[in-house]
Structure formats: C-alpha cells, structure tokens
C-alpha cells in the first residue's frame, strides 16, 4: 500500500511530522514502512511512503484509513475530502458532495443474495472520457497503477482513497441488467488486462448481463470495457462474502488490487460514502448526470457492536502502568465510542474496524498506540518453576548425537522428500509411501521411508569430492502409511564406508555396541533379518536387538544395485527406531551393584549345536537353567565344526556358589546339554 | 624420440653417479617429476596412441617406473650409510601419521543446542511434534479457519487436501501442547517446516524454525520482550539493538514483530536491510484467547505469550554457507580440525 505524504497532510490538518517520521510512526503501530521515495507531484517535491499492511484491517488498504491511523498517532483529526460536485439534492452520507439521482430504474439485480453484502449501482449519461488531468495521472502512477484514461483513473483513484473497489461499465455495451450471481452460462472471460480466464461453472461468482460476463468479483471483462468513446456508463461499488472472493481468486489464480481489499471484511455501511465519492468524481471531472435511481442491495444493515472492556487490561497485558485516562484518550483518538463504567466499559469501534471484535482487540489498540517502545525490554522475566514435560526421546537423541560424534561420525541432515525409486530401494518396513499432492518440486514427490536415501546421496557426494573417510549419521523422521493412518518415526541412520574393508558391518556393529552400552543397555544382540532394503546384501542383514527387543536393522549394502551409484562397495547401513530404543532402554533394570559372597568358580564345558541353531538363544536358556543370579559370565573360547553340528568350548564363571555347589550345577546343566 | 630403453639406460647411469642426496633428488625429478619428468611425459603420450599400442607400451613404462624407483631407493640407502646426508635422510623419512578423526554435529544441531540450553536454563521444557499435520492443528486451532486470508501466507504442501498436510510452521506444536497438557508450562522447540516453493540458492521448500511459548497465571508483553531480548543477546552478542513493533498474526493478540538493527549499516539504511535500517527477525505476541478456548483453557485465568524465528539464514551467516540447499545435504562436509575457530 502506497500513500502520498502531501495527501496525508491534507487529510490530517496540523500534521507537522516529516514523511520519514510518519512512516516510522506507522511502522511501530502496525503498518510497516518498507520504502520511502522522494518524488515530484504536481510540480512540487513530495514523498511516497510504501507500507506493508499485514493485518486483517480492510481500512488499512485505503489512503483514508492510513490517514485515520496517522491522526490517531499524533492526536489529530481527519478532515474528509470535500468534492466540488454540482450541487444537487441529497441523499448524502456526509461527504459534503450532494449528487442528484435520476428517476429511472437502475439496471441491476442481485441473484446470489447471501454472497453480496451490499451493492450500490447507478447509471450515468453524457459523460466525456479522455486523458486524465496531470494531478490524477501522476497520483495513480505514483501509487503504483497505470494511468489509462480519465474514467479508469477515476475508478482507481476512488478505490485507492476509500479502499472500496468499484467497476465502471460502458452502458452501450451492456444488454439487460447487471446481475450478481453464480456462473452457470459462461466458459471463459477475457479480462481488462487481456488475459483469458477459464470459467468453471462450479460456484464462482460473476457480474453478468444477458449476454456477457461483465466481471468476476476481482477483475472486469473487456466485453463492457470503458474506453475513450464511452458516453454512458454504469457504476457499481459492492462488498461480498470475503470467503467467496478468496475462493474465486484461488480458482482463477488472479490477485488484484480489488481482490486484496475484497478478501478482507470490508464494512458494508462504508459503501455509501465510497459510491458517493466515486459518483462525485465522475460528475466533477467527466461531466454528465446520473440518469437512474440509486440501486442499493443491503440485506443486513450494519449494527454497531459494543465490546465489554476492562480498563485495567492494557496495563496487565503490557506489563507497565497504563492509566484508564490514557486508554480513554487513545480510544477516542481512534474514534472508538466509549461508555465508561466503574469496573467495565462498553467500547464501540468505528464501523470500518471490522477487525476489532473482542476485548483483547481493544487492548491491542490501546497498547500499540501507547507504544511498544515504551515497554521495558531488557529484563529476563522471573517466572515460577513449571513441570518438566520434555519427552524422554529428546534427551535420548542428544545423547546419541554426542556419542556418535565422539566416535568420529559426522552428522548430516538430508531431504525428507525423495523419489519413489529411491524409496523402493531403501524401504524395509511394511508400509506404503506418503505421496504429496501438489509439490512444486516435482523431483521430490514422496516422503522418505528410510534415512538410507539421504545418507547414500551424501556419501556419494563425499566420494566424488575425494573425501574418503565416510562415516555419517543422521537423526530424523521417516514416513509411511499403514491403512489410512500416516506414521512418522524418529530414527537414527548410520552409514559406514571403508574402502576395501571386508568386515565393514563389523565396524558398524562395533559403533552400535558402544553407543547402546553407553546409553545403558545391558544386552545388545543381532539376529538375521527377515527382510532388508533391496540395495542390501540379503545374506548380510540383521535385526538389531537391545535388551531383547528389536530396535532396528543393520546390513551390508550393495549400492551398485541402485542405478547410477558409483560408490561404496564396502558399505554398512544401520537404522534404529529411536522410539523403540527409548522404550527398550527404559524397560531395562540395572542393578547398580551386587554383593559377591564367594569367589568366582570357573569351569569349562562343551556344547554341541546343530548348524543353524542360535548360540545366543541357547546360552540364554543355559543361564535360566543355572539361575541368572548365579551366572557371572559365559565366554565362548573355541568353535569347532563337527559334521552337521558345531562344537563350542565354553568357560562359565559362577558366582555366589561354593565350589561343590557350582560343580553340581555345572554337571546338571551340561550333562543335559 | 626418447624411448623407454634410452631413459632406462640414462637414468640408471645418473642414479649410480649421484654423489649425494641433493644430486639424487635432481635425477629423480628429471625422470620421475610429475610435471616435466621424462618418463611421465612418455606416460602422458599414451593417450594419443591406439588401444593396441597402449596395451603394449603401458606395462613397459609402468615397469620402468617401478624399476627406477627401486634404484633410487637403493641408492638413497647407500648414500645414507656413506654420506653426511644420513641425518637428513632420517628427517626426510615419511611420517606414518594421521590426524585423529573427530566427528562433527550439523551446524543446525549446534545452533539449536545453543538455543535449547538457553531455554533449559530458564526452566523451559523442550518439545517436538509431527511433521505430517492436520488442518485442525496447523490452522484451525491457531485461529486460522478455512478461507482466512492468513492462509495465503503459507503455500501449503498437501498430502490429502484439505485434511492432511506438511506443517507450514512449528506453531502446530503449540496447538498440540495446549491440547495435551494443562497449564502452567513453558515450552521451547525447534522444528522443520514445509512451504510450497521452488528450491534455489536463497530459498527452500524446507526450512527450520525455533519457537517457544508460556502459559502462566500472568504473562505480559514486558515479559515477552525480555525473553526475546535475552535470546537475541545470546545469539548476536550483548550489544545487539532490538525494537518491537505491532505486527499481525492470527494466533496472537496483541501481535509483535521484533526487529534487529541492521548489523551492516547500524540502522542508517543499506542494501542488506533494503534501506529500512532494521531486519525482521520473526514474530511474537500474547496468545490469542481463541487458542486457549479451543484447548479448554480459560483465558480469564491463564495468559501466555509465544515467539518464533527462522534459523536457516542465521546458520548460513554464522557458518559462511552460501547456498541454503547445503543445509540439507550434498556439499556439506567437515574438516578434521580447525586452525582457528570462527564459531
């Protein structure tokens, strides 16, 4: 939104602040100045102040609205423009410009009544269109619009000043009434800008006549364009259901000065002033008369809305003292009506402030005009202690990071979006992939199902740049869909590549063992995995177990299976589900110390197992048979193949047993084995 | 043309004739020097030969190189025992040495940790939340119903429009905490967010934010300003100049925009700050009562504030990273050690 400094000064008599000071004042109160240009207007030096209007303030996109804001900041009043139109009888909404309406019926009707909150229409005859006077041409151009001809410039000027968009339609190009309704008839419309809109007939609104679409809610059509030859026109000012405007704007991919205003909650009562302003400009500068009555569709009249407000609130919200008298002064500068009471006030905002609806909105009005710069900001607040609700997994993740970095691994972050092909190669869980519907970056349409995709890509990049030492990890989410449910799991991914190292999975296993023991795991183990990623060696994939629970997968990769991968013949990958790991660690009990009442009794034994039987499982069973509190350790000292079996030599250390007791236990257990 | 045989004969003769280490080194460079060594020139000419010629000549030249290197080693050893270069040779022997490999954490992790530590010391809890979000927690619970103009600021990537999407801000975590826990609490959290934008050197569809909020019996703008000032001093140093202005966000009322005085021009105006003198640093404000109501929290009894800022540009500036895409893989790599710390 741009405003001309001289215009603001004209609207706010007594304003002494410079353009920069005005811009900085507006910035602090909510209209951020993002540009200040020195210009010449009407032969005199001037300034254009550019403002970012983020608020849901429809009045903020008008010169009058900004002028009111400036007046409030400096404690002054706004003087509305007085137009030198030819005097006629009222009705007038107080603009000071009396315009006379004709007696003929205005060619307008509203079919979609619940979407049009107010519309005013009248027809003009005997107008003369031509080039704009210098002041008007310069004005619209300085405020960022193209000067076209007198009538078009008047239309834009009226919108810029009042904040209400309008349409001027060449009446000789119209057939029948100007009608607001849903589009059921037209397939396309050529806009005033020359572009073609494909109309959907799916709930979008049009202003149309018997033959043509005249306009969408946000842009006019060439069919009834006002040109140099226009001598009769129909003018309309209307406000709509903002949601309809937004939907249509998205449907047509059109955003205009008009749509940006109409998408906000414009006050319907303000249409009257806006239409009179427009009509007076037409009559004053283009001549002519109003040939019809004023058509005024206004189904639900504006009712002033009063808000219950506690004058103690601004001070409590701000954290400084703001006396009620100061709040009252500020509200009056903002043109709020205030009915004070002992404890509570009734505050009525001006009609155009449709954004102020609750007490907190009134608080903001007071505090922002008192000034945030007057609130101390250098002191850390002394808050009371509050319960710690940090999820345990967050602490676990930080410990994991520290442990791996200490072990020489580098952390990466990679894209959580990837390609279906990479997902297919890397996934090992039983879930389907999560697909985005509208991602602009088409090369990454799906969410990653494994951290392998990113780790492998980074390792590739390292190798291409001659970095040989590749030990990477990443902590991040992986995503999938099970049935109708979307899932995301926080995981740790590890990738270890050591050139020409045949036992790279052993190196990865060692890293994991150190990590888990450091985190407090009492048991760390592996068993063959039922399935690994497609890029893994199917004979070298294991489930990782912590305290007896599966927490992840470790495998040797064969990344040459991935097309275009030039790297990494000797590469191990591991992925650990950190939520599963956290649960496993939490469930473990770790007696801190034991009382050793006897010396350890150490005995050897032989154990024969069929090939393929799990040695760890068997040893766990033996521990149970002995009684776990009597087992200090079991070590495998030797392994010997014996036909279709394997013979193991074990060294068993017994605790808290006498010598004869240990030997008896040993004989019982190992005779049976 | 010099042939392999010529080179062999000449080189061996000169190696044998070398009287000291320096002279031997000259012979080595003459025949085996990487740039202009005669044997290496011959090796480079292999590329201009036919496949058959290369197969024939290549092994001959490689064998000659090995032969010459052996002769050089031998002569060097002889000279070591017979000349005063022995002591020099001992020093010149290659070191079997490798710098220890230390691991590194990602720059974003380092940054997030610094900020986390700051808030943990202030008694905040840390939090996390889902990246696949619902319209409910990404928008509605944050006072942004369907068709609200504020949705235009978000450019959402949908999984299943309109219900499931990739979160466009970490405020969705705030909505979830308000739903799940009862006040009082103080919470801080980093998070990854998604917007439907084309990735380029300066922009990305994935970026990282840091947010925090409190819900207590009393919390004011003064408390909020003090909190933000404390954070910025931690990140930018004690001399940072900050201003607070009114700024609209649907999830807060009053809303706040903290700005930092431009470090480049000290507020005078320059290209870095687009001549404004200030750099926008994020958003903040008193939590809108609608958010509390929707979570079943009575705003007459509880009040809170919230704040948030982007992390990526700060990290890029601090670590001298030119391309935002580096933060998510590709060219990010770490040195084994630092000569001096910029950090």
Coordinates of C-alpha atoms in Angstrom, one line a residue, chain A residues 20 24 27-35 52 54-56 242-244 246-247 250 263-264 313 315-320 355 358 360-365 367-368 372-373 375-391 393-395 397-399 401-402 404-417 434-444 447-448 457-458 461-462 465 467-469 471 473-477 479-481 484 486-488 490, chain B residues 98 101-109 112-113 116 118 120 122-133 146-153 156-161 164 166-167 177 181 184-187 192 194-199 204-206 208 214-227 229-231 233 242-249 252-257 259 274-276 280 286 288-290 299-300 303 305 326-334 336:
Chain A
X20 CA 10.0 9.6 7.4
X24 CA 8.3 5.3 11.3
X27 CA 5.8 1.1 11.5
X28 CA 5.7 0.9 15.2
X29 CA 1.9 0.8 15.3
X30 CA 1.4 -2.0 12.8
X31 CA 1.9 -0.6 9.3
X32 CA 5.5 -1.4 8.5
X33 CA 7.2 1.1 6.2
X34 CA 9.1 -0.8 3.6
X35 CA 10.0 2.0 1.4
X52 CA 3.2 -3.4 4.3
X54 CA -0.4 -7.5 7.1
X55 CA -3.3 -7.0 9.4
X56 CA -6.8 -8.2 8.8
X242 CA -14.7 -12.5 1.8
X243 CA -14.5 -16.3 1.7
X244 CA -16.2 -16.2 -1.8
X246 CA -10.8 -15.7 -1.8
X247 CA -12.1 -18.9 -3.3
X250 CA -7.7 -19.0 -6.0
X263 CA -10.9 -10.5 0.7
X264 CA -10.9 -8.6 4.0
X313 CA -6.3 -4.9 30.9
X315 CA -1.6 -2.4 31.8
X316 CA -1.7 -6.0 32.7
X317 CA -1.1 -7.2 29.1
X318 CA 1.7 -4.7 28.6
X319 CA 3.4 -5.2 31.9
X320 CA 3.5 -1.4 32.6
X355 CA -11.3 -6.5 12.8
X358 CA -13.2 -8.8 21.4
X360 CA -8.2 -8.3 23.5
X361 CA -8.5 -6.5 20.2
X362 CA -9.3 -3.3 22.2
X363 CA -6.3 -4.0 24.4
X364 CA -4.1 -4.2 21.3
X365 CA -5.4 -0.9 20.1
X367 CA -1.1 -0.7 23.8
X368 CA 0.1 -0.2 20.2
X372 CA 5.7 -0.8 22.4
X373 CA 8.8 1.3 22.6
X375 CA 7.6 -1.1 27.4
X376 CA 10.9 -2.0 29.0
X377 CA 12.6 -4.9 27.2
X378 CA 15.9 -5.6 28.9
X379 CA 14.9 -7.8 31.8
X380 CA 14.5 -11.5 31.8
X381 CA 11.2 -12.4 33.4
X382 CA 11.3 -14.2 36.8
X383 CA 8.8 -16.9 36.1
X384 CA 7.8 -19.6 38.6
X385 CA 9.1 -23.1 38.0
X386 CA 6.8 -25.3 35.9
X387 CA 6.7 -29.1 35.5
X388 CA 9.1 -30.6 33.0
X389 CA 7.2 -32.1 30.1
X390 CA 10.1 -32.8 27.9
X391 CA 9.6 -36.2 26.2
X393 CA 13.2 -39.2 23.4
X394 CA 14.5 -35.7 23.1
X395 CA 17.1 -36.3 25.7
X397 CA 18.6 -38.1 20.8
X398 CA 21.1 -35.6 22.2
X399 CA 23.0 -38.4 24.0
X401 CA 24.4 -37.4 18.8
X402 CA 27.2 -36.8 21.3
X404 CA 28.4 -40.8 17.7
X405 CA 30.3 -37.5 17.2
X406 CA 32.8 -38.6 19.9
X407 CA 33.2 -41.8 17.9
X408 CA 34.2 -40.0 14.8
X409 CA 31.0 -39.8 12.9
X410 CA 29.7 -36.7 11.1
X411 CA 26.1 -35.6 11.3
X412 CA 24.1 -34.7 8.2
X413 CA 20.6 -33.5 7.5
X414 CA 19.1 -34.7 4.3
X415 CA 15.9 -34.1 2.4
X416 CA 12.8 -35.8 3.9
X417 CA 11.3 -35.8 0.4
X434 CA 3.3 -41.0 1.6
X435 CA 2.8 -39.0 -1.6
X436 CA 2.4 -35.2 -1.8
X437 CA -0.4 -33.9 -3.9
X438 CA 0.9 -30.5 -5.1
X439 CA 4.6 -30.2 -4.5
X440 CA 6.1 -27.6 -6.8
X441 CA 9.4 -29.5 -6.6
X442 CA 8.3 -32.4 -8.8
X443 CA 11.6 -34.2 -8.5
X444 CA 10.8 -35.0 -4.8
X447 CA 8.2 -38.6 1.8
X448 CA 11.3 -40.8 2.6
X457 CA 23.5 -39.4 -1.5
X458 CA 25.7 -37.6 0.9
X461 CA 28.9 -36.5 -2.9
X462 CA 31.8 -37.1 -0.5
X465 CA 34.9 -34.8 -3.9
X467 CA 36.6 -37.3 0.7
X468 CA 37.4 -40.9 1.6
X469 CA 36.6 -41.1 5.3
X471 CA 31.2 -42.3 8.5
X473 CA 24.8 -40.4 10.8
X474 CA 21.5 -38.6 10.7
X475 CA 18.7 -38.3 13.2
X476 CA 15.4 -37.6 11.5
X477 CA 12.0 -38.8 10.7
X479 CA 7.3 -41.6 7.0
X480 CA 4.8 -44.2 5.8
X481 CA 1.2 -45.1 5.6
X484 CA -5.5 -45.0 6.3
X486 CA 0.0 -41.8 8.4
X487 CA 3.0 -42.7 10.5
X488 CA 6.3 -41.0 11.2
X490 CA 12.1 -40.7 14.7
Chain B
X98 CA 47.3 -39.3 10.5
X101 CA 39.2 -38.2 13.1
X102 CA 36.7 -36.4 15.2
X103 CA 33.1 -36.3 14.4
X104 CA 31.0 -33.2 13.9
X105 CA 27.5 -32.2 14.6
X106 CA 25.5 -30.4 11.9
X107 CA 25.5 -26.6 12.1
X108 CA 21.8 -26.6 12.7
X109 CA 22.2 -29.0 15.6
X112 CA 19.6 -25.5 18.2
X113 CA 21.5 -26.8 21.1
X116 CA 17.9 -25.1 23.8
X118 CA 19.4 -21.1 26.9
X120 CA 16.5 -25.1 29.6
X122 CA 15.3 -20.6 32.1
X123 CA 13.2 -23.6 33.2
X124 CA 11.6 -24.4 29.8
X125 CA 10.7 -27.9 28.7
X126 CA 11.6 -29.0 25.2
X127 CA 9.1 -30.4 22.8
X128 CA 8.6 -31.9 19.4
X129 CA 5.6 -32.7 17.1
X130 CA 4.5 -34.4 13.9
X131 CA 5.6 -33.1 10.5
X132 CA 2.6 -34.6 8.8
X133 CA -0.1 -32.5 10.3
X146 CA -10.8 -22.1 6.2
X147 CA -10.8 -19.2 3.8
X148 CA -9.0 -17.0 6.3
X149 CA -6.7 -14.6 4.4
X150 CA -3.7 -15.6 6.6
X151 CA -3.7 -19.0 4.8
X152 CA -2.3 -17.2 1.8
X153 CA 0.9 -16.6 3.8
X156 CA 0.8 -25.4 1.8
X157 CA 2.1 -28.8 0.6
X158 CA -0.8 -31.2 0.9
X159 CA -0.8 -35.0 1.5
X160 CA -4.6 -35.2 1.3
X161 CA -6.2 -31.9 0.7
X164 CA -3.5 -33.8 5.8
X166 CA 3.1 -31.0 5.8
X167 CA 3.2 -28.5 8.6
X177 CA 0.8 -28.9 23.7
X181 CA -1.2 -30.6 28.8
X184 CA 1.3 -23.8 33.7
X185 CA 4.1 -24.6 31.3
X186 CA 7.0 -23.0 29.5
X187 CA 8.0 -24.8 26.3
X192 CA 11.3 -28.4 10.4
X194 CA 7.5 -27.0 4.7
X195 CA 6.2 -24.4 2.2
X196 CA 5.4 -25.0 -1.5
X197 CA 8.3 -23.0 -3.0
X198 CA 10.9 -23.8 -5.6
X199 CA 14.3 -24.6 -4.1
X204 CA 13.9 -23.7 0.0
X205 CA 10.7 -25.6 0.5
X206 CA 12.0 -26.9 3.8
X208 CA 13.9 -24.7 10.2
X214 CA 4.5 -19.9 28.0
X215 CA 1.1 -20.2 29.6
X216 CA 1.0 -18.9 33.2
X217 CA -1.2 -17.1 35.6
X218 CA 0.4 -13.8 34.4
X219 CA 2.5 -13.1 31.4
X220 CA 2.9 -9.7 29.7
X221 CA 4.5 -8.0 26.7
X222 CA 7.3 -6.8 29.1
X223 CA 8.0 -10.5 29.9
X224 CA 7.9 -11.4 26.2
X225 CA 10.2 -8.5 25.2
X226 CA 12.7 -9.5 28.0
X227 CA 12.6 -13.1 26.8
X229 CA 16.0 -9.7 24.1
X230 CA 17.7 -12.4 26.2
X231 CA 17.6 -14.8 23.3
X233 CA 21.7 -11.3 23.1
X242 CA 16.3 -4.6 19.1
X243 CA 13.0 -2.9 18.6
X244 CA 9.5 -4.2 19.0
X245 CA 6.5 -3.1 16.9
X246 CA 2.9 -4.1 16.4
X247 CA 2.5 -6.8 13.9
X248 CA -0.4 -9.0 12.9
X249 CA -0.5 -12.8 13.3
X252 CA -1.6 -13.7 18.9
X253 CA -3.3 -10.6 20.1
X254 CA -1.5 -8.1 20.7
X255 CA 0.9 -9.2 18.0
X256 CA 4.6 -8.3 18.0
X257 CA 7.3 -8.0 15.3
X259 CA 13.4 -6.3 14.5
X274 CA 16.6 -2.6 2.0
X275 CA 17.3 0.9 3.3
X276 CA 15.0 0.4 6.2
X280 CA 12.8 -8.5 10.6
X286 CA 0.2 -12.6 23.6
X288 CA -4.9 -15.2 21.3
X289 CA -7.7 -16.2 23.7
X290 CA -9.4 -18.3 20.9
X299 CA -8.1 -17.2 29.1
X300 CA -9.6 -15.3 32.1
X303 CA -2.3 -15.9 29.9
X305 CA 2.9 -15.4 25.1
X326 CA 23.7 -27.1 1.6
X327 CA 22.0 -27.4 4.9
X328 CA 20.1 -30.4 3.7
X329 CA 22.9 -32.5 2.3
X330 CA 25.0 -32.6 -0.8
X331 CA 28.0 -30.4 -0.3
X332 CA 28.1 -30.3 3.5
X333 CA 31.4 -31.8 4.8
X334 CA 33.6 -31.2 7.8
X336 CA 39.1 -32.9 10.6

